[in-house]
Amino acid sequence: MVGTKQTQLLQVNDLEKDAENIRLAAEMLRAGKLVVIPTETVYGLGANALDCDAVEEIFVAKGRPQDNPLIVHISKVSDVKKYATDIPEIFYELAARFWPGPLTMILKKSGCIPSVTSGGLDTVAIRMPAHPVARAIISKAGIPLAAPSANLSGSPSTTTAEHCIRDLSGRVDAIVDSGCCEYGIESTVISIIGRIPRLLRPGAVTLEQLQQTVGEIEVDPAVLHQMKEGVKAASPGMKYKHYAPKAKVVLVDADSKTYAEFVNKQEGDGVYAMCFVEDVPRLKKPYVLFGSRDDDFAQAKELFYALRDLDDKGAELVFARCPSKKGVGLAVYNRLLRAAAFEVMKL
Ligand code: TXA
Ligand code: MG
């Protein structure tokens, strides 16, 4: 039955001093258990990517649709050859610049990746995380880890162990706590199967950086637009409801003054602003912050924390300030669009 596991909390602040907890986490993963691990993007709900039963348990623990494939996490570049075939030259260019780090590449999968891990697709998503604890656990376990974000399906991704505990306590065997995630937003996902690489999900590795490295890149329409019913998704995760707090969220595309005037006019107790620090002096409503206007990294880092904070505060209707779509701002905008079910007001 889901929700009846004894979840162990394993603190890892220091790779050497906490080596025993890393060993324990690795051992549990090798034994087919579910272990939440920290990464530099968000926390991940890990299991042995090659063990069908363990991977099936991930889907149950999260309440995740079966056709939404998982990212396979590795600790050394050379492992890619085991899990992917027909690896194009561009893979090596991207890996040399961005790995280890917040970039996931979609490749043709090899025979050893089970269908349950790849959501029935003939491709596989692979990432080599930079977080030292993630890498230590993966290399100690000696297996590739399937790891979606460690949240209940549909909720904002988790960037602290406390949020993982709230969503997944009783549903996983252990949670490794290493504090806050550095980027706070999930990895950039790029498909490099076709002639022209295609951006499926923006992240901390920006579109501009990818273009500098490999030239032309197509941006999948689902990055910025709601998919029509019946259209096949390049990345299945894009078609599902995502990052949604309990409150209704509306994205407001306006300058700071117009935004604050608009929010101040709204009536009702549950109205909240989700805004940048520069907006605060003009606001007369309660608010949560997500960084500052010109700091896209800070916006990303605080985004999911802010969405969860709104729930804790009992917000019912949230007006979120629209970020710029440049740099990591594109990723912030992409997540907020989904949190707002694509409702954008241009003022
Ligand atoms: O930063 C991250 O990527 C985090 C950490 C834990 O590594 N993981 C993460 O996993 O965000 P998840 O499952 O929440 O998101 C993975 C996304 C989904 O939208 C999924 O549909 C897509 O990647 N994806 C996975 N395999 C794919 C494939 N073969 N083809 C297309 N999209 C794929
Ligand atoms: Mg996710």
Tab-separated table of C-alpha atoms and ligand atoms in Angstrom:
chain	number	residue	atom	x	y	z
A	1	MET	CA	0.000	0.000	0.000
A	2	VAL	CA	1.273	3.462	-0.827
A	3	GLY	CA	2.221	5.697	2.116
A	4	THR	CA	3.115	2.994	4.634
A	5	LYS	CA	6.911	2.889	4.339
A	6	GLN	CA	9.230	3.808	7.208
A	7	THR	CA	11.093	6.747	5.676
A	8	GLN	CA	14.636	7.143	6.962
A	9	LEU	CA	16.157	10.627	7.023
A	10	LEU	CA	19.840	10.651	6.110
A	11	GLN	CA	21.730	13.914	6.665
A	12	VAL	CA	24.731	14.569	4.423
A	13	ASN	CA	26.526	17.858	5.018
A	14	ASP	CA	30.040	16.629	4.462
A	15	LEU	CA	31.127	13.917	2.026
A	16	GLU	CA	33.771	12.543	4.374
A	17	LYS	CA	32.090	12.907	7.749
A	18	ASP	CA	28.765	11.599	6.427
A	19	ALA	CA	30.244	8.807	4.297
A	20	GLU	CA	28.209	6.236	6.213
A	21	ASN	CA	24.933	7.836	5.112
A	22	ILE	CA	26.120	7.890	1.494
A	23	ARG	CA	26.972	4.201	1.804
A	24	LEU	CA	23.535	3.479	3.281
A	25	ALA	CA	21.714	5.372	0.520
A	26	ALA	CA	23.741	3.554	-2.154
A	27	GLU	CA	23.070	0.189	-0.564
A	28	MET	CA	19.331	0.855	-0.413
A	29	LEU	CA	19.302	1.858	-4.081
A	30	ARG	CA	21.168	-1.301	-5.047
A	31	ALA	CA	18.540	-3.277	-3.133
A	32	GLY	CA	15.747	-1.781	-5.256
A	33	LYS	CA	14.553	0.810	-2.728
A	34	LEU	CA	13.388	4.379	-3.335
A	35	VAL	CA	15.786	7.074	-2.100
A	36	VAL	CA	15.324	10.833	-2.501
A	37	ILE	CA	18.640	12.473	-3.377
A	38	PRO	CA	19.720	16.112	-3.578
A	39	THR	CA	20.854	17.468	-6.946
A	40	GLU	CA	21.984	20.956	-7.967
A	41	THR	CA	18.622	21.525	-9.718
A	42	VAL	CA	15.878	20.035	-7.503
A	43	TYR	CA	15.625	16.961	-5.279
A	44	GLY	CA	15.171	13.696	-7.210
A	45	LEU	CA	13.197	10.565	-6.328
A	46	GLY	CA	15.803	7.943	-7.199
A	47	ALA	CA	15.688	4.213	-7.925
A	48	ASN	CA	17.756	1.767	-9.979
A	49	ALA	CA	16.932	2.716	-13.594
A	50	LEU	CA	17.558	-0.878	-14.735
A	51	ASP	CA	15.220	-2.485	-12.165
A	52	CYS	CA	11.649	-2.544	-13.530
A	53	ASP	CA	10.030	-3.148	-10.142
A	54	ALA	CA	11.919	-0.303	-8.468
A	55	VAL	CA	11.079	2.081	-11.318
A	56	GLU	CA	7.424	1.105	-11.206
A	57	GLU	CA	7.448	2.066	-7.542
A	58	ILE	CA	8.599	5.588	-8.448
A	59	PHE	CA	5.448	6.068	-10.509
A	60	VAL	CA	3.286	4.816	-7.633
A	61	ALA	CA	5.054	6.968	-5.004
A	62	LYS	CA	4.602	10.146	-7.082
A	63	GLY	CA	1.220	9.320	-8.578
A	64	ARG	CA	2.877	9.880	-11.945
A	65	PRO	CA	1.295	8.849	-15.283
A	66	GLN	CA	3.083	5.787	-16.709
A	67	ASP	CA	3.739	7.340	-20.100
A	68	ASN	CA	5.877	10.136	-18.636
A	69	PRO	CA	9.493	8.935	-19.011
A	70	LEU	CA	12.219	9.358	-16.390
A	71	ILE	CA	15.693	10.866	-16.606
A	72	VAL	CA	18.560	8.414	-16.128
A	73	HIS	CA	21.304	9.911	-13.923
A	74	ILE	CA	24.912	8.804	-14.316
A	75	SER	CA	28.180	9.729	-12.612
A	76	LYS	CA	30.584	9.459	-15.559
A	77	VAL	CA	30.287	10.480	-19.215
A	78	SER	CA	31.564	7.129	-20.496
A	79	ASP	CA	28.448	5.404	-19.059
A	80	VAL	CA	26.343	7.026	-21.781
A	81	LYS	CA	27.561	4.360	-24.221
A	82	LYS	CA	25.910	1.687	-22.070
A	83	TYR	CA	22.471	3.304	-22.112
A	84	ALA	CA	22.306	5.050	-25.510
A	85	THR	CA	23.121	4.171	-29.123
A	86	ASP	CA	23.882	6.209	-32.284
A	87	ILE	CA	25.434	8.940	-30.126
A	88	PRO	CA	25.955	12.025	-32.333
A	89	GLU	CA	29.091	14.207	-32.214
A	90	ILE	CA	27.056	17.065	-30.779
A	91	PHE	CA	26.574	15.012	-27.604
A	92	TYR	CA	30.284	15.215	-26.869
A	93	GLU	CA	30.368	18.965	-27.524
A	94	LEU	CA	27.491	19.568	-25.118
A	95	ALA	CA	28.832	17.164	-22.491
A	96	ALA	CA	32.269	18.825	-22.616
A	97	ARG	CA	30.756	22.227	-21.870
A	98	PHE	CA	27.795	21.471	-19.598
A	99	TRP	CA	28.415	18.178	-17.796
A	100	PRO	CA	28.352	17.606	-14.961
A	101	GLY	CA	25.461	20.042	-14.639
A	102	PRO	CA	21.824	20.954	-15.242
A	103	LEU	CA	21.519	19.625	-18.811
A	104	THR	CA	19.584	16.502	-19.830
A	105	MET	CA	20.112	15.066	-23.309
A	106	ILE	CA	17.644	12.826	-25.162
A	107	LEU	CA	19.318	10.071	-27.164
A	108	LYS	CA	18.291	6.787	-28.816
A	109	LYS	CA	18.127	4.233	-26.038
A	110	SER	CA	20.073	0.990	-25.852
A	111	GLY	CA	18.460	-2.382	-25.132
A	112	CYS	CA	19.273	-2.359	-21.416
A	113	ILE	CA	16.955	0.551	-20.546
A	114	PRO	CA	13.596	-0.946	-19.557
A	115	SER	CA	10.488	0.326	-21.269
A	116	VAL	CA	9.010	1.451	-17.921
A	117	THR	CA	11.966	3.845	-17.436
A	118	SER	CA	11.605	5.402	-20.892
A	119	GLY	CA	7.798	5.584	-20.727
A	120	GLY	CA	7.561	3.208	-23.673
A	121	LEU	CA	9.631	5.489	-25.953
A	122	ASP	CA	12.645	4.327	-27.979
A	123	THR	CA	14.668	7.236	-26.570
A	124	VAL	CA	16.263	7.893	-23.190
A	125	ALA	CA	16.921	11.093	-21.242
A	126	ILE	CA	20.382	11.144	-19.629
A	127	ARG	CA	21.927	13.606	-17.193
A	128	MET	CA	25.150	13.734	-15.198
A	129	PRO	CA	24.374	15.878	-12.153
A	130	ALA	CA	27.001	18.178	-10.622
A	131	HIS	CA	25.897	17.887	-6.999
A	132	PRO	CA	28.737	16.126	-5.146
A	133	VAL	CA	26.319	14.130	-2.966
A	134	ALA	CA	24.293	12.939	-5.980
A	135	ARG	CA	27.459	11.879	-7.752
A	136	ALA	CA	28.871	10.151	-4.697
A	137	ILE	CA	25.666	8.148	-4.227
A	138	ILE	CA	25.400	7.176	-7.908
A	139	SER	CA	29.026	6.124	-8.155
A	140	LYS	CA	28.956	4.244	-4.840
A	141	ALA	CA	25.765	2.425	-5.917
A	142	GLY	CA	27.361	1.593	-9.273
A	143	ILE	CA	24.008	1.782	-11.054
A	144	PRO	CA	22.246	4.445	-13.131
A	145	LEU	CA	19.452	6.204	-11.228
A	146	ALA	CA	16.050	6.990	-12.645
A	147	ALA	CA	15.024	10.150	-10.812
A	148	PRO	CA	12.083	12.429	-11.481
A	149	SER	CA	11.674	15.513	-9.318
A	150	ALA	CA	10.864	14.424	-5.750
A	151	ASN	CA	7.350	15.862	-5.502
A	152	LEU	CA	3.857	14.480	-5.797
A	153	SER	CA	2.837	14.582	-9.457
A	154	GLY	CA	1.357	17.992	-10.317
A	155	SER	CA	2.898	19.833	-7.339
A	156	PRO	CA	5.860	22.210	-7.472
A	157	SER	CA	9.240	20.435	-7.502
A	158	THR	CA	11.076	20.200	-4.194
A	159	THR	CA	14.147	22.291	-3.417
A	160	THR	CA	14.535	21.483	0.298
A	161	ALA	CA	14.429	18.183	2.208
A	162	GLU	CA	11.559	19.538	4.287
A	163	HIS	CA	9.396	19.804	1.161
A	164	CYS	CA	10.387	16.243	0.163
A	165	ILE	CA	9.339	15.010	3.602
A	166	ARG	CA	5.967	16.715	3.249
A	167	ASP	CA	5.253	15.189	-0.159
A	168	LEU	CA	6.892	11.784	0.135
A	169	SER	CA	7.153	10.725	3.772
A	170	GLY	CA	5.855	7.133	3.985
A	171	ARG	CA	6.148	6.770	0.192
A	172	VAL	CA	9.934	6.377	-0.074
A	173	ASP	CA	12.520	4.396	1.891
A	174	ALA	CA	14.908	7.270	2.581
A	175	ILE	CA	15.429	10.994	2.040
A	176	VAL	CA	18.982	12.316	1.861
A	177	ASP	CA	19.031	15.868	3.228
A	178	SER	CA	21.769	18.168	1.897
A	179	GLY	CA	20.082	21.538	2.316
A	180	CYS	CA	18.822	23.853	-0.448
A	181	CYS	CA	19.343	23.112	-4.136
A	182	GLU	CA	21.691	25.501	-5.925
A	183	TYR	CA	19.541	26.286	-9.009
A	184	GLY	CA	16.070	25.475	-7.684
A	185	ILE	CA	14.670	24.677	-11.139
A	186	GLU	CA	14.827	21.408	-13.101
A	187	SER	CA	17.444	20.730	-15.760
A	188	THR	CA	17.310	21.960	-19.337
A	189	VAL	CA	16.100	19.125	-21.602
A	190	ILE	CA	17.357	18.994	-25.194
A	191	SER	CA	16.684	16.316	-27.798
A	192	ILE	CA	19.719	15.668	-30.007
A	193	ILE	CA	18.235	12.905	-32.096
A	194	GLY	CA	17.149	14.924	-35.127
A	195	ARG	CA	19.343	16.983	-37.494
A	196	ILE	CA	18.565	20.150	-35.535
A	197	PRO	CA	18.644	19.916	-31.730
A	198	ARG	CA	15.354	20.726	-30.060
A	199	LEU	CA	14.846	22.410	-26.699
A	200	LEU	CA	12.095	20.547	-24.832
A	201	ARG	CA	12.385	22.188	-21.423
A	202	PRO	CA	14.346	25.361	-20.584
A	203	GLY	CA	16.518	25.391	-17.449
A	204	ALA	CA	19.686	26.808	-15.937
A	205	VAL	CA	21.688	25.933	-19.057
A	206	THR	CA	20.163	28.639	-21.222
A	207	LEU	CA	18.989	28.603	-24.841
A	208	GLU	CA	21.580	31.303	-25.568
A	209	GLN	CA	24.398	29.126	-24.165
A	210	LEU	CA	23.211	26.122	-26.162
A	211	GLN	CA	23.079	28.197	-29.365
A	212	GLN	CA	26.630	29.428	-28.743
A	213	THR	CA	27.802	25.825	-28.442
A	214	VAL	CA	25.929	24.075	-31.256
A	215	GLY	CA	24.361	26.788	-33.444
A	216	GLU	CA	20.759	26.440	-34.555
A	217	ILE	CA	18.240	25.072	-32.037
A	218	GLU	CA	14.506	24.563	-32.448
A	219	VAL	CA	12.374	25.504	-29.493
A	220	ASP	CA	9.561	23.008	-29.033
A	221	PRO	CA	6.182	24.819	-29.214
A	222	ALA	CA	5.209	23.306	-25.832
A	223	VAL	CA	7.885	25.437	-24.116
A	224	LEU	CA	5.772	28.566	-24.476
A	225	HIS	CA	2.315	27.395	-25.548
A	226	GLN	CA	-0.405	25.157	-24.260
A	227	MET	CA	-0.580	21.987	-26.310
A	228	LYS	CA	-3.769	21.296	-28.198
A	229	GLU	CA	-5.593	18.119	-27.302
A	230	GLY	CA	-4.585	15.139	-29.380
A	231	VAL	CA	-1.160	16.581	-30.367
A	232	LYS	CA	1.667	14.150	-29.586
A	233	ALA	CA	4.086	15.711	-27.076
A	234	ALA	CA	7.826	15.651	-27.863
A	235	SER	CA	8.309	15.562	-24.100
A	236	PRO	CA	5.365	13.777	-22.487
A	237	GLY	CA	5.825	15.698	-19.223
A	238	MET	CA	4.749	18.897	-20.981
A	239	LYS	CA	1.170	17.842	-21.442
A	240	TYR	CA	0.425	17.277	-17.766
A	241	LYS	CA	-0.685	19.766	-15.135
A	242	HIS	CA	2.413	21.009	-13.373
A	243	TYR	CA	3.863	23.075	-10.566
A	244	ALA	CA	0.415	24.035	-9.341
A	245	PRO	CA	-0.159	25.314	-5.818
A	246	LYS	CA	-3.683	25.014	-4.401
A	247	ALA	CA	-4.352	28.675	-5.180
A	248	LYS	CA	-5.360	29.880	-8.613
A	249	VAL	CA	-2.392	31.645	-10.202
A	250	VAL	CA	-2.598	34.358	-12.866
A	251	LEU	CA	0.533	35.607	-14.591
A	252	VAL	CA	0.549	39.394	-15.012
A	253	ASP	CA	2.680	40.857	-17.782
A	254	ALA	CA	3.134	44.521	-16.798
A	255	ASP	CA	5.680	47.012	-15.504
A	256	SER	CA	6.117	47.285	-11.746
A	257	LYS	CA	3.810	50.310	-11.282
A	258	THR	CA	0.941	48.964	-13.409
A	259	TYR	CA	1.284	45.550	-11.755
A	260	ALA	CA	1.121	46.951	-8.218
A	261	GLU	CA	-1.854	49.227	-9.036
A	262	PHE	CA	-3.718	46.278	-10.506
A	263	VAL	CA	-3.020	43.945	-7.556
A	264	ASN	CA	-3.894	46.649	-5.002
A	265	LYS	CA	-7.369	46.982	-6.582
A	266	GLN	CA	-8.210	43.283	-6.123
A	267	GLU	CA	-10.626	42.464	-3.330
A	268	GLY	CA	-10.814	39.459	-0.988
A	269	ASP	CA	-8.768	37.932	1.822
A	270	GLY	CA	-6.931	35.276	-0.119
A	271	VAL	CA	-5.398	37.634	-2.698
A	272	TYR	CA	-1.600	37.483	-2.829
A	273	ALA	CA	1.101	38.996	-4.991
A	274	MET	CA	4.019	36.845	-6.113
A	275	CYS	CA	6.564	39.409	-7.097
A	276	PHE	CA	10.099	40.775	-7.215
A	277	VAL	CA	11.706	42.647	-4.350
A	278	GLU	CA	11.499	45.914	-6.367
A	279	ASP	CA	7.676	45.694	-6.445
A	280	VAL	CA	7.266	45.660	-2.667
A	281	PRO	CA	7.253	49.421	-1.910
A	282	ARG	CA	4.174	49.928	-4.141
A	283	LEU	CA	2.193	46.904	-2.920
A	284	LYS	CA	-0.625	47.073	-0.378
A	285	LYS	CA	-1.433	43.341	-0.508
A	286	PRO	CA	0.329	40.399	1.139
A	287	TYR	CA	3.055	38.954	-1.042
A	288	VAL	CA	5.681	36.263	-1.475
A	289	LEU	CA	8.925	37.060	-3.245
A	290	PHE	CA	10.745	35.229	-6.000
A	291	GLY	CA	14.019	37.043	-6.432
A	292	SER	CA	14.622	40.395	-8.052
A	293	ARG	CA	13.732	41.738	-11.494
A	294	ASP	CA	17.197	41.525	-13.039
A	295	ASP	CA	18.414	38.359	-11.329
A	296	ASP	CA	17.091	35.381	-13.258
A	297	PHE	CA	19.118	32.910	-11.154
A	298	ALA	CA	17.542	34.210	-7.936
A	299	GLN	CA	14.065	33.981	-9.520
A	300	ALA	CA	14.672	30.329	-10.436
A	301	LYS	CA	16.103	29.496	-7.048
A	302	GLU	CA	13.124	30.912	-5.159
A	303	LEU	CA	10.301	30.011	-7.572
A	304	PHE	CA	9.159	26.610	-6.248
A	305	TYR	CA	9.766	27.659	-2.666
A	306	ALA	CA	7.488	30.656	-3.241
A	307	LEU	CA	4.732	28.542	-4.833
A	308	ARG	CA	4.722	26.230	-1.815
A	309	ASP	CA	4.882	29.151	0.601
A	310	LEU	CA	1.658	30.518	-0.935
A	311	ASP	CA	-0.127	27.305	0.051
A	312	ASP	CA	1.232	27.517	3.594
A	313	LYS	CA	-0.079	31.065	3.856
A	314	GLY	CA	-3.540	30.055	2.603
A	315	ALA	CA	-3.444	32.102	-0.598
A	316	GLU	CA	-6.472	31.616	-2.856
A	317	LEU	CA	-5.814	33.913	-5.777
A	318	VAL	CA	-2.241	34.791	-6.743
A	319	PHE	CA	-1.089	37.428	-9.217
A	320	ALA	CA	2.446	36.547	-10.265
A	321	ARG	CA	4.712	39.109	-11.880
A	322	CYS	CA	5.881	37.993	-15.315
A	323	PRO	CA	9.656	37.484	-15.621
A	324	SER	CA	11.689	38.363	-18.711
A	325	LYS	CA	12.128	35.456	-21.118
A	326	LYS	CA	15.902	35.905	-21.435
A	327	GLY	CA	18.516	33.591	-19.957
A	328	VAL	CA	17.204	31.486	-17.071
A	329	GLY	CA	14.119	33.766	-17.176
A	330	LEU	CA	12.786	31.554	-20.003
A	331	ALA	CA	12.755	28.588	-17.600
A	332	VAL	CA	11.083	30.639	-14.858
A	333	TYR	CA	8.454	31.828	-17.344
A	334	ASN	CA	7.901	28.267	-18.632
A	335	ARG	CA	7.208	26.968	-15.092
A	336	LEU	CA	5.011	29.916	-14.116
A	337	LEU	CA	2.955	29.504	-17.292
A	338	ARG	CA	2.122	25.968	-16.166
A	339	ALA	CA	1.526	26.990	-12.557
A	340	ALA	CA	-0.958	29.512	-13.981
A	341	ALA	CA	-2.545	26.967	-16.357
A	342	PHE	CA	-1.435	29.333	-19.179
A	343	GLU	CA	-3.520	32.267	-17.936
A	344	VAL	CA	-1.535	35.415	-18.761
A	345	MET	CA	-2.907	38.978	-18.464
A	346	LYS	CA	-1.116	41.661	-20.471
A	347	LEU	CA	-1.636	45.099	-18.921
B	1	TXA	O1	16.702	18.574	-12.901
B	1	TXA	C1	16.072	17.583	-13.252
B	1	TXA	O2	15.967	17.242	-14.426
B	1	TXA	C2	15.418	16.742	-12.136
B	1	TXA	C3	16.535	16.197	-11.266
B	1	TXA	C4	16.039	15.274	-10.194
B	1	TXA	O3	17.509	15.604	-12.064
B	1	TXA	N1	14.581	15.716	-12.690
B	1	TXA	C5	13.406	16.014	-13.317
B	1	TXA	O4	12.722	14.890	-13.741
B	1	TXA	O5	12.999	17.135	-13.471
B	1	TXA	P1	11.177	14.959	-14.167
B	1	TXA	O6	10.811	13.530	-14.383
B	1	TXA	O7	10.410	15.694	-13.148
B	1	TXA	O8	11.186	15.671	-15.541
B	1	TXA	C6	11.747	15.026	-16.668
B	1	TXA	C7	11.177	15.585	-17.935
B	1	TXA	C8	9.714	15.228	-18.113
B	1	TXA	O9	9.034	16.363	-18.654
B	1	TXA	C9	9.768	14.086	-19.122
B	1	TXA	O10	8.596	14.008	-19.918
B	1	TXA	C10	10.986	14.451	-19.952
B	1	TXA	O11	11.907	15.016	-19.042
B	1	TXA	N2	11.603	13.273	-20.574
B	1	TXA	C11	12.185	12.217	-19.966
B	1	TXA	N3	12.571	11.291	-20.866
B	1	TXA	C12	12.243	11.773	-22.083
B	1	TXA	C13	12.371	11.285	-23.408
B	1	TXA	N4	12.921	10.114	-23.681
B	1	TXA	N5	11.916	12.070	-24.423
B	1	TXA	C14	11.353	13.270	-24.162
B	1	TXA	N6	11.200	13.790	-22.936
B	1	TXA	C15	11.628	13.057	-21.896
B	2	MG	MG	8.941	16.871	-12.357
